[in-house]
Short mmCIF file of C-alpha atoms in Angstrom, two decimals:
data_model
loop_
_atom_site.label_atom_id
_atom_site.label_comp_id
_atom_site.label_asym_id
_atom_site.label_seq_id
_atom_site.Cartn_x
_atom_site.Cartn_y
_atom_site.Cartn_z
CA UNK A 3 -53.59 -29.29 -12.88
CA UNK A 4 -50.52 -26.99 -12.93
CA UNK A 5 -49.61 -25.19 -16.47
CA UNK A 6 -46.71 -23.01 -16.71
CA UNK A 7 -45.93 -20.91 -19.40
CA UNK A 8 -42.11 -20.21 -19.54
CA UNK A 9 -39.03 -19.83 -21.11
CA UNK A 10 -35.35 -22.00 -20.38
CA UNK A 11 -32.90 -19.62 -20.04
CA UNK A 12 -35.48 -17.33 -18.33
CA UNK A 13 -34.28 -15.78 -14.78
CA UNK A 14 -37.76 -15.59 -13.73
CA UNK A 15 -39.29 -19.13 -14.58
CA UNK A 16 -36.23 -20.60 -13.05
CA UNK A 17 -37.59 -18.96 -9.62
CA UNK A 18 -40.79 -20.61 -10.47
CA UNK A 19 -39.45 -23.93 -11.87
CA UNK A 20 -36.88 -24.33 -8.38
CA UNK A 21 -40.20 -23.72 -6.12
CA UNK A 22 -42.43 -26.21 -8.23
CA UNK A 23 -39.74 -28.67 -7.60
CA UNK A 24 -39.03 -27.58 -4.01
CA UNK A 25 -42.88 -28.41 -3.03
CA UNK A 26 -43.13 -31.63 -5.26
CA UNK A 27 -45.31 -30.82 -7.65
CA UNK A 28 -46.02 -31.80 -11.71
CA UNK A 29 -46.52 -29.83 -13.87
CA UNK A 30 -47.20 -29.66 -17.93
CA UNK A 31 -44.65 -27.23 -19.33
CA UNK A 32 -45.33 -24.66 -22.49
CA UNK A 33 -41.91 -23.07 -23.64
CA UNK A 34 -42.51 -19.55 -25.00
CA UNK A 35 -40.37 -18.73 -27.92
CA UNK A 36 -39.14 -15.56 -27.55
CA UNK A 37 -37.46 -15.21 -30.90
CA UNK A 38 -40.96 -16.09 -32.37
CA UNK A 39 -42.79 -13.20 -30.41
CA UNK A 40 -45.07 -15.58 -28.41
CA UNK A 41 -44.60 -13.77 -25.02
CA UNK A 42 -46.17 -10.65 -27.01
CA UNK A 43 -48.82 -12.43 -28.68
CA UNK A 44 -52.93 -11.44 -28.07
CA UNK A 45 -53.21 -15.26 -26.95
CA UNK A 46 -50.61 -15.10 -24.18
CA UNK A 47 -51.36 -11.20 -23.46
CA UNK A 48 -54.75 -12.47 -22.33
CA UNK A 49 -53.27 -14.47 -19.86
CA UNK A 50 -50.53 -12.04 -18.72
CA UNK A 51 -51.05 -8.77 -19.46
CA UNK A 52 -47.65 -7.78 -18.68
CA UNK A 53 -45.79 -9.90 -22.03
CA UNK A 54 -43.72 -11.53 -19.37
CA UNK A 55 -42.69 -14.98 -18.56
CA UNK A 56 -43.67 -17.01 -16.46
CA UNK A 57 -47.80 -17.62 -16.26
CA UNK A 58 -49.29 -20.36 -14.12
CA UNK A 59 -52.38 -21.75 -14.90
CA UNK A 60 -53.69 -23.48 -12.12
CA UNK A 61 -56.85 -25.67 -13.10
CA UNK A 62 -57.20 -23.28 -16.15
CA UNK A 63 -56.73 -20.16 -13.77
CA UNK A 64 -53.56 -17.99 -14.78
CA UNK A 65 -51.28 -16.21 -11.34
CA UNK A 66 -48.24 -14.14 -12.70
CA UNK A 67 -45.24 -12.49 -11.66
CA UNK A 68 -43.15 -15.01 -10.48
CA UNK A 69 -42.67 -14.06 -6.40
CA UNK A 70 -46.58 -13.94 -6.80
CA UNK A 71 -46.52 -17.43 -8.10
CA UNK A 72 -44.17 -18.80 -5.41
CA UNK A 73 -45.99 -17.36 -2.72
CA UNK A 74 -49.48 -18.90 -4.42
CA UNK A 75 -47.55 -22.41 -4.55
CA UNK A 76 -46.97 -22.22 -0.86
CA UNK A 77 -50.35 -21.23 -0.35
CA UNK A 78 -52.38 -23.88 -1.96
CA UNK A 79 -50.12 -26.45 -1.29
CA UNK A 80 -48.41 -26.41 2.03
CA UNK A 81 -48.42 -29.66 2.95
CA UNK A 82 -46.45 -30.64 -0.12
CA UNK A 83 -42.37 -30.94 -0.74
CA UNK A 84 -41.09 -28.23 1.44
CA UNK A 85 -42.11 -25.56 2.92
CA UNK A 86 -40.40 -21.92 1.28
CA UNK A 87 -42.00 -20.22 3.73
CA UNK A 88 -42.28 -19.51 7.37
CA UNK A 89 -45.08 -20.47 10.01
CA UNK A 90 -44.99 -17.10 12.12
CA UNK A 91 -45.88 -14.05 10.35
CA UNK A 92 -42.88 -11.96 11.30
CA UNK A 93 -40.50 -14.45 10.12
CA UNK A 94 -42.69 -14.02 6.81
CA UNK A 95 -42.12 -10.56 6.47
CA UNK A 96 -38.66 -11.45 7.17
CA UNK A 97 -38.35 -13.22 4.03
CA UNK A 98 -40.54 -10.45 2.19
CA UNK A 99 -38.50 -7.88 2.84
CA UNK A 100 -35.66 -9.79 1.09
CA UNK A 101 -37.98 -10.09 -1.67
CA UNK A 102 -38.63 -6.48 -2.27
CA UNK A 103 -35.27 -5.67 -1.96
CA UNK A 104 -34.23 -8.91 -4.67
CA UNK A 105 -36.85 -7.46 -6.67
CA UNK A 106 -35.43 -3.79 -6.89
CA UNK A 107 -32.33 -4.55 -7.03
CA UNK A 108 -30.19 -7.60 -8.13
CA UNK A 109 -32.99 -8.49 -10.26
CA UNK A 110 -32.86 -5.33 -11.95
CA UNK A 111 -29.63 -5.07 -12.21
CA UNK A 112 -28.77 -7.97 -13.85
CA UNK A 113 -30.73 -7.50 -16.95
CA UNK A 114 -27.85 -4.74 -18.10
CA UNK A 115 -25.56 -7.17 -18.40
CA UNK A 116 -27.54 -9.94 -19.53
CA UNK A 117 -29.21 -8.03 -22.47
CA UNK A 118 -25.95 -7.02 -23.17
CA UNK A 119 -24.03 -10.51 -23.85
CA UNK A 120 -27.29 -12.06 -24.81
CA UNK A 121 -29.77 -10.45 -27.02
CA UNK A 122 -26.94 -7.61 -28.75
CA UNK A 123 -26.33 -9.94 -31.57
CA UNK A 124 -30.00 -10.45 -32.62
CA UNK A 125 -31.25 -6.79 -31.60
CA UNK A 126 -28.25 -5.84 -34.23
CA UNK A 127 -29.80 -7.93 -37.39
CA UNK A 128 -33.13 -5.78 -36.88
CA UNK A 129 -34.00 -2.71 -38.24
CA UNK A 130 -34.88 0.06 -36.05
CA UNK A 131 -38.51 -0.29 -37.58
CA UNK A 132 -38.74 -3.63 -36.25
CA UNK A 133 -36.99 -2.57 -32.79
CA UNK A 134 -39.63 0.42 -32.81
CA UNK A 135 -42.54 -2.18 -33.44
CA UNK A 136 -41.55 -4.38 -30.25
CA UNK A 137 -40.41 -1.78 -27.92
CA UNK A 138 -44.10 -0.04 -29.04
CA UNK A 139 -45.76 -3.38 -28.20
CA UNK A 140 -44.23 -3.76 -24.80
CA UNK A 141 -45.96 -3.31 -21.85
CA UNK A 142 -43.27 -3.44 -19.44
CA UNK A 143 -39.94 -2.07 -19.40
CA UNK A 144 -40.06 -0.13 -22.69
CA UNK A 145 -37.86 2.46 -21.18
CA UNK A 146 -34.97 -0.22 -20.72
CA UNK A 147 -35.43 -1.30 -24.53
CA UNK A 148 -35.06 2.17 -25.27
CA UNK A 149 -31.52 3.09 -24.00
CA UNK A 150 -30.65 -0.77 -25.03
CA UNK A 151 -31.33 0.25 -28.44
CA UNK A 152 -28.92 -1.13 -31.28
CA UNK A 153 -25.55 -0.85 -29.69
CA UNK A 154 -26.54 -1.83 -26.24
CA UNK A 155 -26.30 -0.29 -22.58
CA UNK A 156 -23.58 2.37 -22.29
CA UNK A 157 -20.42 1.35 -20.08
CA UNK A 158 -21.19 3.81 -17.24
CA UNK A 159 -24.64 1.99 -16.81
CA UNK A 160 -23.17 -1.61 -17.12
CA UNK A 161 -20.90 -0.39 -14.35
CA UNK A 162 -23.30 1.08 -12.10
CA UNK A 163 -25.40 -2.31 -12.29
CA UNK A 164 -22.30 -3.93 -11.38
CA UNK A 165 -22.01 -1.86 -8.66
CA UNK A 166 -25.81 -2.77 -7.33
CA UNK A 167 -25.16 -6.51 -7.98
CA UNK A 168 -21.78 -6.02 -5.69
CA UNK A 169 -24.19 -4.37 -3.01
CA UNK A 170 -26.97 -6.99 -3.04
CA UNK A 171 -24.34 -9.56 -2.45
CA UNK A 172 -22.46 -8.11 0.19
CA UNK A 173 -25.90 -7.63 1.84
CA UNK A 174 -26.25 -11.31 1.05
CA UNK A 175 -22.82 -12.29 2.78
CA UNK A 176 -24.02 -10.41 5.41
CA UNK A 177 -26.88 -12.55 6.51
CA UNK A 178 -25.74 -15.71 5.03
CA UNK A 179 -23.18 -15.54 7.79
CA UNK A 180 -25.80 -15.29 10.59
CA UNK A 181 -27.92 -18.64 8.90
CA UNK A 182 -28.06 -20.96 6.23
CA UNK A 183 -29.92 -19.52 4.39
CA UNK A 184 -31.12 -15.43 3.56
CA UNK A 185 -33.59 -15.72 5.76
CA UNK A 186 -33.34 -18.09 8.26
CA UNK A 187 -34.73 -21.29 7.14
CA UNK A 188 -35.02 -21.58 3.45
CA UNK A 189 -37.23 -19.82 1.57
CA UNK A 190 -38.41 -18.15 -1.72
CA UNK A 191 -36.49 -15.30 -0.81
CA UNK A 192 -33.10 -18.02 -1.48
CA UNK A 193 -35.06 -19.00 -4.56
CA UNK A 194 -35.70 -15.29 -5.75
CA UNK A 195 -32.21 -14.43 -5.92
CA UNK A 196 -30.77 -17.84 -7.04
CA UNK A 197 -31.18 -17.36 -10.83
CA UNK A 198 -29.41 -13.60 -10.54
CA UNK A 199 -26.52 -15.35 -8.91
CA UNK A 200 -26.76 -18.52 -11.32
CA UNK A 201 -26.66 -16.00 -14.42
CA UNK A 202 -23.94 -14.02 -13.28
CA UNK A 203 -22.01 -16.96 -13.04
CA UNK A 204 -22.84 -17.87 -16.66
CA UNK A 205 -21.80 -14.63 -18.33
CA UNK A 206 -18.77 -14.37 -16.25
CA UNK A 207 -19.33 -12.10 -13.66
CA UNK A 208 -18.92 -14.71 -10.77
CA UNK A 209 -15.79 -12.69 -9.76
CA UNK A 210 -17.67 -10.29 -8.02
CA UNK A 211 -18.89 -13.02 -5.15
CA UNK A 212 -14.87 -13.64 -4.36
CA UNK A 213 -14.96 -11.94 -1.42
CA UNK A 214 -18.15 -13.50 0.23
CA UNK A 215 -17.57 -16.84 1.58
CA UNK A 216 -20.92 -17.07 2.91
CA UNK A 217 -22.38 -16.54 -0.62
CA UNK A 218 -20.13 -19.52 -1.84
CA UNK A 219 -20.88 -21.73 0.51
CA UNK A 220 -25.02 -21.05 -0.05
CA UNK A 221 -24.65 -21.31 -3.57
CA UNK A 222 -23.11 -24.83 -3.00
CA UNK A 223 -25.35 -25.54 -0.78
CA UNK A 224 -28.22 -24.97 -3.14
CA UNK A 225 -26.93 -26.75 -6.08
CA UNK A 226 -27.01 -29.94 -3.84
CA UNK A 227 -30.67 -29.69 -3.54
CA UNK A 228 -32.79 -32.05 -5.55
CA UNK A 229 -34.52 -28.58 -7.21
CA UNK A 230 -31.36 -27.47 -8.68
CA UNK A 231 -31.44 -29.69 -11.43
CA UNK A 232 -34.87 -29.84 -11.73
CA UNK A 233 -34.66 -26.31 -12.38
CA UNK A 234 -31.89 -26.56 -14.31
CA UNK A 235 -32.06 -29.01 -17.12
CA UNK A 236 -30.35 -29.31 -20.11
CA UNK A 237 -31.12 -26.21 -22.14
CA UNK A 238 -31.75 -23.71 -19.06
CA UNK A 239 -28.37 -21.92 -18.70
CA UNK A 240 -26.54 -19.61 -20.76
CA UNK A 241 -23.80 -20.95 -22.18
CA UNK A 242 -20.63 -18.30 -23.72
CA UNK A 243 -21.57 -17.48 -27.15
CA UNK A 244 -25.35 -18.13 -26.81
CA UNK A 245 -25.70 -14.59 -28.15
CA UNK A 246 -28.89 -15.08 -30.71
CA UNK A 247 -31.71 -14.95 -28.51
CA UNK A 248 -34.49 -12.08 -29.38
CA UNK A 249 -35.15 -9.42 -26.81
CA UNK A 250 -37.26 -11.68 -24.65
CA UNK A 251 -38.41 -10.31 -21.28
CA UNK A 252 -38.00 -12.56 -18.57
CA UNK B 29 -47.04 -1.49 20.79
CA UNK B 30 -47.16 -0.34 17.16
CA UNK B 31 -44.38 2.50 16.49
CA UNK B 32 -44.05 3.84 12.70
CA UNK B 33 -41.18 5.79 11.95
CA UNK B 34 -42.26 7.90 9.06
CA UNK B 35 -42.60 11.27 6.95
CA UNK B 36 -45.91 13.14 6.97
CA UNK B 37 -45.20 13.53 3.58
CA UNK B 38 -43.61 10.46 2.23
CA UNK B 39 -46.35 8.20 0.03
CA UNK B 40 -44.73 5.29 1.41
CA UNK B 41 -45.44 6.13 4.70
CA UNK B 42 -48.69 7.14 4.11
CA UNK B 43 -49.83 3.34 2.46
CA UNK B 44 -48.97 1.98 6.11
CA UNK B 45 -50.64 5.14 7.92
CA UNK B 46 -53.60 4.43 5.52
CA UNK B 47 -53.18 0.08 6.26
CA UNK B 48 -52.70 1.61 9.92
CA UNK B 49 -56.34 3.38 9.72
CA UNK B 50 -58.17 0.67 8.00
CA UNK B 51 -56.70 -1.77 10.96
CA UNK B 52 -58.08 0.09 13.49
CA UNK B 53 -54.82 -0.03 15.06
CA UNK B 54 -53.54 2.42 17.68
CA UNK B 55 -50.12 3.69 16.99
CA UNK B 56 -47.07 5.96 18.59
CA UNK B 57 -45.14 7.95 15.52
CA UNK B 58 -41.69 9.08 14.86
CA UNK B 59 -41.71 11.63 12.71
CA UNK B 60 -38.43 11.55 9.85
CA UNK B 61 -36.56 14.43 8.95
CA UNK B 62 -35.10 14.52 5.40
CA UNK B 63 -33.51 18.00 6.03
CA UNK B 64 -31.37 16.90 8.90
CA UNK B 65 -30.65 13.78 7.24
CA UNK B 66 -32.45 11.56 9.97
CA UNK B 67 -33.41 8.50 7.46
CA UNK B 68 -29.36 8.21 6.75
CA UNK B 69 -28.50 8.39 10.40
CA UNK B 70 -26.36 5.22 11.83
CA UNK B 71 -29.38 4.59 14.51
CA UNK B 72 -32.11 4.54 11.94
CA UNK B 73 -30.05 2.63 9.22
CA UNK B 74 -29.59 -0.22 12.15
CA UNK B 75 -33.32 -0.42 11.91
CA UNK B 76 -33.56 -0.04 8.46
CA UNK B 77 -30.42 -0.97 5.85
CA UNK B 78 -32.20 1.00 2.96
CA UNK B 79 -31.99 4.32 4.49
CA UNK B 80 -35.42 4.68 3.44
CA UNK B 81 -39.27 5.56 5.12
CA UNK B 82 -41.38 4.05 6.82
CA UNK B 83 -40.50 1.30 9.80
CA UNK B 84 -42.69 -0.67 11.96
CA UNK B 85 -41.67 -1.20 15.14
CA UNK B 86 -43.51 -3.97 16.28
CA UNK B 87 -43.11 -4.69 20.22
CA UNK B 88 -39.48 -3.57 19.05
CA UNK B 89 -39.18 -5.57 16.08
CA UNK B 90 -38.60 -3.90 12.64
CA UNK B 91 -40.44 -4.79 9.90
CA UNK B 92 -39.83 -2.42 6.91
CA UNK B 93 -41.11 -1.69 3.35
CA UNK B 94 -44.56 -0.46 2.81
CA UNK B 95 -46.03 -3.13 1.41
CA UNK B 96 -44.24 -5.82 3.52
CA UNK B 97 -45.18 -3.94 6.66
CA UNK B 98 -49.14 -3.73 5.29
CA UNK B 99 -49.22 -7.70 4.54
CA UNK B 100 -47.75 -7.92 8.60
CA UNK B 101 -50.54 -6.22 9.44
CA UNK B 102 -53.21 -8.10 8.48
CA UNK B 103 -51.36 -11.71 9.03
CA UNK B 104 -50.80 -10.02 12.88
CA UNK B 105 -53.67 -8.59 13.90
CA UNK B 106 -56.62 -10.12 11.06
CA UNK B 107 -59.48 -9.88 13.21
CA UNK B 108 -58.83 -6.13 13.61
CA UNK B 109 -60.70 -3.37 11.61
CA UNK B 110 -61.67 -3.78 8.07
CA UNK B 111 -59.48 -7.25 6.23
CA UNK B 112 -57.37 -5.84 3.66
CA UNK B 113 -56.41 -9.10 2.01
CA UNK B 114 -58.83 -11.72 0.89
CA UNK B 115 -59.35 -15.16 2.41
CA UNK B 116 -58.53 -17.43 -0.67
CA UNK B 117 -54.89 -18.04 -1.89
CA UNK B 118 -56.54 -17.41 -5.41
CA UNK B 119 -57.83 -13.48 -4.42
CA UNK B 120 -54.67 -13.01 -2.52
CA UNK B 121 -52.21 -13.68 -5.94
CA UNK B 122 -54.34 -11.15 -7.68
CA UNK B 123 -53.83 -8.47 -4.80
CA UNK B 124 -50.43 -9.44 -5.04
CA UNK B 125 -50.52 -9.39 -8.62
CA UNK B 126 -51.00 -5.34 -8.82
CA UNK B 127 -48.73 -4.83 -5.66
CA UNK B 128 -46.21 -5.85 -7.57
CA UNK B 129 -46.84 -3.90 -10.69
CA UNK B 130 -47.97 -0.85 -8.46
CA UNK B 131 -44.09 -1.40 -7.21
CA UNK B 132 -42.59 -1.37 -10.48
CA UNK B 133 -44.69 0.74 -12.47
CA UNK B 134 -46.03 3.45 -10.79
CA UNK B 135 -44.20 4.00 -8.05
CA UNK B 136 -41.26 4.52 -9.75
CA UNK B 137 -42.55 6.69 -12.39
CA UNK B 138 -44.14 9.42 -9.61
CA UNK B 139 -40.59 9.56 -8.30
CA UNK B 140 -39.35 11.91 -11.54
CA UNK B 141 -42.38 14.41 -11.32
CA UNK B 142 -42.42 14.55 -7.38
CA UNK B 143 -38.69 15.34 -7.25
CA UNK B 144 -38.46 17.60 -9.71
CA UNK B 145 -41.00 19.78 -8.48
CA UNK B 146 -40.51 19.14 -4.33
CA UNK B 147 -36.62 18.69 -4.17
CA UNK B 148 -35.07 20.69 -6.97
CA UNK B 149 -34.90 24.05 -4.97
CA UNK B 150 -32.92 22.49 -1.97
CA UNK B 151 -30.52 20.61 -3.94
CA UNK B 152 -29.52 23.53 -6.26
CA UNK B 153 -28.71 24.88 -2.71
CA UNK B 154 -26.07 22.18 -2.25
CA UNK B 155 -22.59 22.01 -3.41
CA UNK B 156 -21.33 19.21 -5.69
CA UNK B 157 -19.52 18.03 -2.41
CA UNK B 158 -23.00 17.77 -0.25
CA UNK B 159 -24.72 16.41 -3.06
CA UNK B 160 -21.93 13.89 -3.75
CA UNK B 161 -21.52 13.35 0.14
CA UNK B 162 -25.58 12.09 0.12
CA UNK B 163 -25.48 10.10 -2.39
CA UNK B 164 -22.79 7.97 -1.49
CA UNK B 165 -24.15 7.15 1.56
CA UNK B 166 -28.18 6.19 0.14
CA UNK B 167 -28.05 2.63 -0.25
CA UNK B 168 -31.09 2.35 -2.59
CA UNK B 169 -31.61 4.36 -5.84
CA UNK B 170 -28.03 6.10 -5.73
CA UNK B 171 -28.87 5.74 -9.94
CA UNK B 172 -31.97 8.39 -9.86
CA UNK B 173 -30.41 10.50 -7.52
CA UNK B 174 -27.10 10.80 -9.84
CA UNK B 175 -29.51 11.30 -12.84
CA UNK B 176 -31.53 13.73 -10.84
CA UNK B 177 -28.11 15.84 -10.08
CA UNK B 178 -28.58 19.38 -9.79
CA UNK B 179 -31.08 20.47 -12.76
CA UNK B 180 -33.49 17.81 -11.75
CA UNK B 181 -34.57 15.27 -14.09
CA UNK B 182 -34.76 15.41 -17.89
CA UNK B 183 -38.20 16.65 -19.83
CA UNK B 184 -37.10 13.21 -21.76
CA UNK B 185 -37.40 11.02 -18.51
CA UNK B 186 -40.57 13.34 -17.19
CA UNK B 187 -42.11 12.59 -20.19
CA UNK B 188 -41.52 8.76 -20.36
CA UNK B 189 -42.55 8.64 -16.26
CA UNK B 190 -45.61 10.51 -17.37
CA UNK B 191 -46.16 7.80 -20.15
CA UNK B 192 -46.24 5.43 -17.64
CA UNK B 193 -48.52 6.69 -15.57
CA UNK B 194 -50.96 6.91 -17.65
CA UNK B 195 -49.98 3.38 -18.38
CA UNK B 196 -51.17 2.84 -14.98
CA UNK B 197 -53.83 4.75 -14.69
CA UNK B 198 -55.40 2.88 -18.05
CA UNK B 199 -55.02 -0.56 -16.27
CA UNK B 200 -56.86 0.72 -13.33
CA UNK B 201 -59.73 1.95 -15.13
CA UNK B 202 -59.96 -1.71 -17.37
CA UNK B 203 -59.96 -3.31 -13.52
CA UNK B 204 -62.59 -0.91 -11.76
CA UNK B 205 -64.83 -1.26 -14.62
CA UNK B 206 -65.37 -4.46 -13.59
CA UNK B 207 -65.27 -4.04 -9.59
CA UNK B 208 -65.16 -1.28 -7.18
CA UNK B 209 -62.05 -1.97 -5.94
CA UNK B 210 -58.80 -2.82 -7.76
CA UNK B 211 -58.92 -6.55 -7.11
CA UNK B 212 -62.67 -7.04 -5.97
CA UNK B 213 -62.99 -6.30 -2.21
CA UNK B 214 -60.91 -3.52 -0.75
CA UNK B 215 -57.20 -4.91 -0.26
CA UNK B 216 -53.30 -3.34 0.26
CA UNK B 217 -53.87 -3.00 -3.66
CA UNK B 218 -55.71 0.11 -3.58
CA UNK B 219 -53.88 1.49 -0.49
CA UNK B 220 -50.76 1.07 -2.19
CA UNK B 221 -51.43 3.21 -5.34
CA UNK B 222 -53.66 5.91 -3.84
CA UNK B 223 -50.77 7.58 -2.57
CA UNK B 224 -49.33 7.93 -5.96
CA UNK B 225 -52.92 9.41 -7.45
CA UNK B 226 -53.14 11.85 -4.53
CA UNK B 227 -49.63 13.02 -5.06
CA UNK B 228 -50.61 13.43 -8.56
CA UNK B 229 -53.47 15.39 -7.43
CA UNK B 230 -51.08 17.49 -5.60
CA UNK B 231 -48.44 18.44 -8.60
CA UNK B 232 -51.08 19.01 -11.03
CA UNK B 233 -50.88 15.90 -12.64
CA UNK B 234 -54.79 14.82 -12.47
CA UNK B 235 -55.17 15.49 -16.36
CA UNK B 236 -53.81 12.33 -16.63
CA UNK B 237 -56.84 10.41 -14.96
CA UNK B 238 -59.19 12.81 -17.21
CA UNK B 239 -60.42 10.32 -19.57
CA UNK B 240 -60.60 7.53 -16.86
CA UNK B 241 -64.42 7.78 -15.43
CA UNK B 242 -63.75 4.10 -13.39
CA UNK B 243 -60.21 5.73 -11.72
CA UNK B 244 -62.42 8.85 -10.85
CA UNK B 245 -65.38 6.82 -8.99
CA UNK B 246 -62.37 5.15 -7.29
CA UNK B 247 -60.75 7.82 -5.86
CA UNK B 248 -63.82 9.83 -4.59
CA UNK B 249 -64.94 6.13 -3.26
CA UNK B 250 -61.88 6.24 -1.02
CA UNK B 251 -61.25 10.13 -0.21
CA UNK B 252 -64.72 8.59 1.90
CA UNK B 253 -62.79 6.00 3.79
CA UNK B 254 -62.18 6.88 7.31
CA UNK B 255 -58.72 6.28 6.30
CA UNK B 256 -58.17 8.53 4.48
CA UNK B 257 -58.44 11.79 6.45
CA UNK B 258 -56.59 9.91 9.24
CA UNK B 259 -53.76 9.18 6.48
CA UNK B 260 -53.43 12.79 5.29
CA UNK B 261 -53.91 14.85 8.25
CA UNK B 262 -52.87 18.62 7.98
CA UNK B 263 -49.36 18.72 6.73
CA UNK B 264 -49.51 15.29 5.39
CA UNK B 265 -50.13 16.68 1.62
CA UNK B 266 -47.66 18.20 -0.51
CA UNK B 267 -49.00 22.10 -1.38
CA UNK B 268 -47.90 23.94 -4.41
CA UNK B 269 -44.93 26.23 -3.87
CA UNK B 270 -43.53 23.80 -1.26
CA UNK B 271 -40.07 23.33 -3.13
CA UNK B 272 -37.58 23.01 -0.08
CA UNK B 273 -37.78 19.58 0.69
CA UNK B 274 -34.32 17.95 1.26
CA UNK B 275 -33.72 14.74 -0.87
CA UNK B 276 -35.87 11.99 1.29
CA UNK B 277 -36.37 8.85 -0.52
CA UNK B 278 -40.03 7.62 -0.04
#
């Protein structure tokens, strides 16, 4: 039996809801609220010590961190759906390597402007003793909260996480016009980055792909695949003026 | 044929020198020059886009990024030396599990002490031009380098690097209270941080680790690995005093 603990609008459980749909599987879903705390309660800190979404519990067994999770999905079950990752151990590293690199930095990057159209509104409405209180029970990324603070990340760091996002898809164009997909066949490194791309197309910043027709044509490529909307149901993108959401980690 | 291009002194190269030694693999090296700029060069960037230490050169082939290049290793060659992942898909998602929070935890947060005590000296030596001139051309971190400037790093963002350290160190010592190694047997998990405790070692950082008893057993536990005099062979540690290290990312 597969449980996963995650949130909608969540970057990171989209990676893990695309591959659960990519290799066929069902699954019982628990939404965390992140308005409500839950992703920084004892309960779920037992199960992920990090405060983050997602957590998979497989047969009562929790696996975080969301490329962790993929890779475990692919593991235990590679004879189901498709696979998301290569037979031939080079052509795995292949795809790891893209996963590092999604990892440091589109995925980091992102979360500048995200935070910034997305949680500024509710971060506002608190007072800094209550901003203090969940920065102080963080266990991740309690430096970011920091310079987010009240008024949200300075215009010279917003710009410079542009600038990476820019870079990671130029780097993208670059092998998307050698294959299909980033890595050859398709793969979780495709299903890594997709949710970067997907919320950067939410909040507007889709401009910055212009130039890369081989990102284009991926991205409509992937949202023809059955996992797409599987992924992405009602309730699992940002919309323009969904700015109320508490400082959930994701 | 096995060929690493790496720096004696880089901790990234040393987690595949150490994955190298457990392996039992032979190996030719290439040895990296910050100073002359050798990790920005155009012939080492075609093998490597981030401009950064180590590469495996596998029969030719690149494969690059620490802990990429370790997971090749034992999917390659699993019958050599000592396994350094576990059999079940279950064990591995736990090793994977603290690679992944090794990544983006600790191995960032050494980067603020290390530079400001090994790099600071040789970059004060540089104009604004030469300084400018580097950065423009590193294709990962460009942020920390513009932060770290000329005057090094702030006692602000020492402090909070130091915080999570300890961090770090804490969630090693809840985990090797419970087994000798990080994740049960001996895996990539404990080669992958050991580089960061040893350069702590080396900067006078080990009052960090004081209250830790678990973290202590640990690390005398592996200083008896084979590895780990084949790892840091004479030159291989930093030394206090040696300042004059040109800007190499690690």
């Amino acid at each position: 039996m597969l449980e996963l603990y995650h949130a909608h609008i969540s970057t990171c459980s989209q990676k893990v809801r695309l591959c659960l749909a990519e290799k066929e599987l069902d699954w019982t879903g628990h939404a965390i609220n992140f308005a409500r705390g839950d992703h920084l309660s004892d309960d779920y800190m037992m199960l992920n010590r990090n405060g983050v979404v997602p957590t998979l519990l497989h047969d009562g067994r929790p696996v975080i961190d969301s490329s962790v999770i993929c890779e475990y999905l692919e593991e235990q079950f590679p004879r189901n759906g498709n696979p998301v990752m290569p037979a031939s151990a080079y052509d795995r590293a292949k795809v790891r390597e893209w996963m590092r690199y999604i990892e440091e930095v589109p995925t980091t990057a992102i979360r500048y402007s995200s935070f910034n159209t997305l949680f500024i509104d509710a971060f506002k409405q608190r007072t800094p003793e209550q901003r203090q209180a969940q920065i102080a029970r963080t266990p991740l990324r309690k430096e970011l909260y920091k310079q987010f603070g009240k008024t949200g990340f300075s215009d010279d760091a917003i710009a410079s996480s542009k600038e990476r996002l820019h870079q990671a898809l130029e780097r993208m164009d670059q092998d998307l016009q050698k294959s299909e997909w980033l890595a050859g066949a398709f793969s979780i490194a495709d299903i890594c980055v997709l949710p970067t791309i997907i919320r950067m197309e939410d909040i507007g910043l889709e401009y910055i792909w212009d130039e890369f027709d081989a990102v284009q044509s991926w991205l409509s490529r992937f949202k023809k695949r059955a996992s797409f909307n599987m992924a992405y149901y009602e309730g699992a993108r940002v919309k323009p003026g969904m700015t109320n959401i508490l400082g959930g980690e994701e």
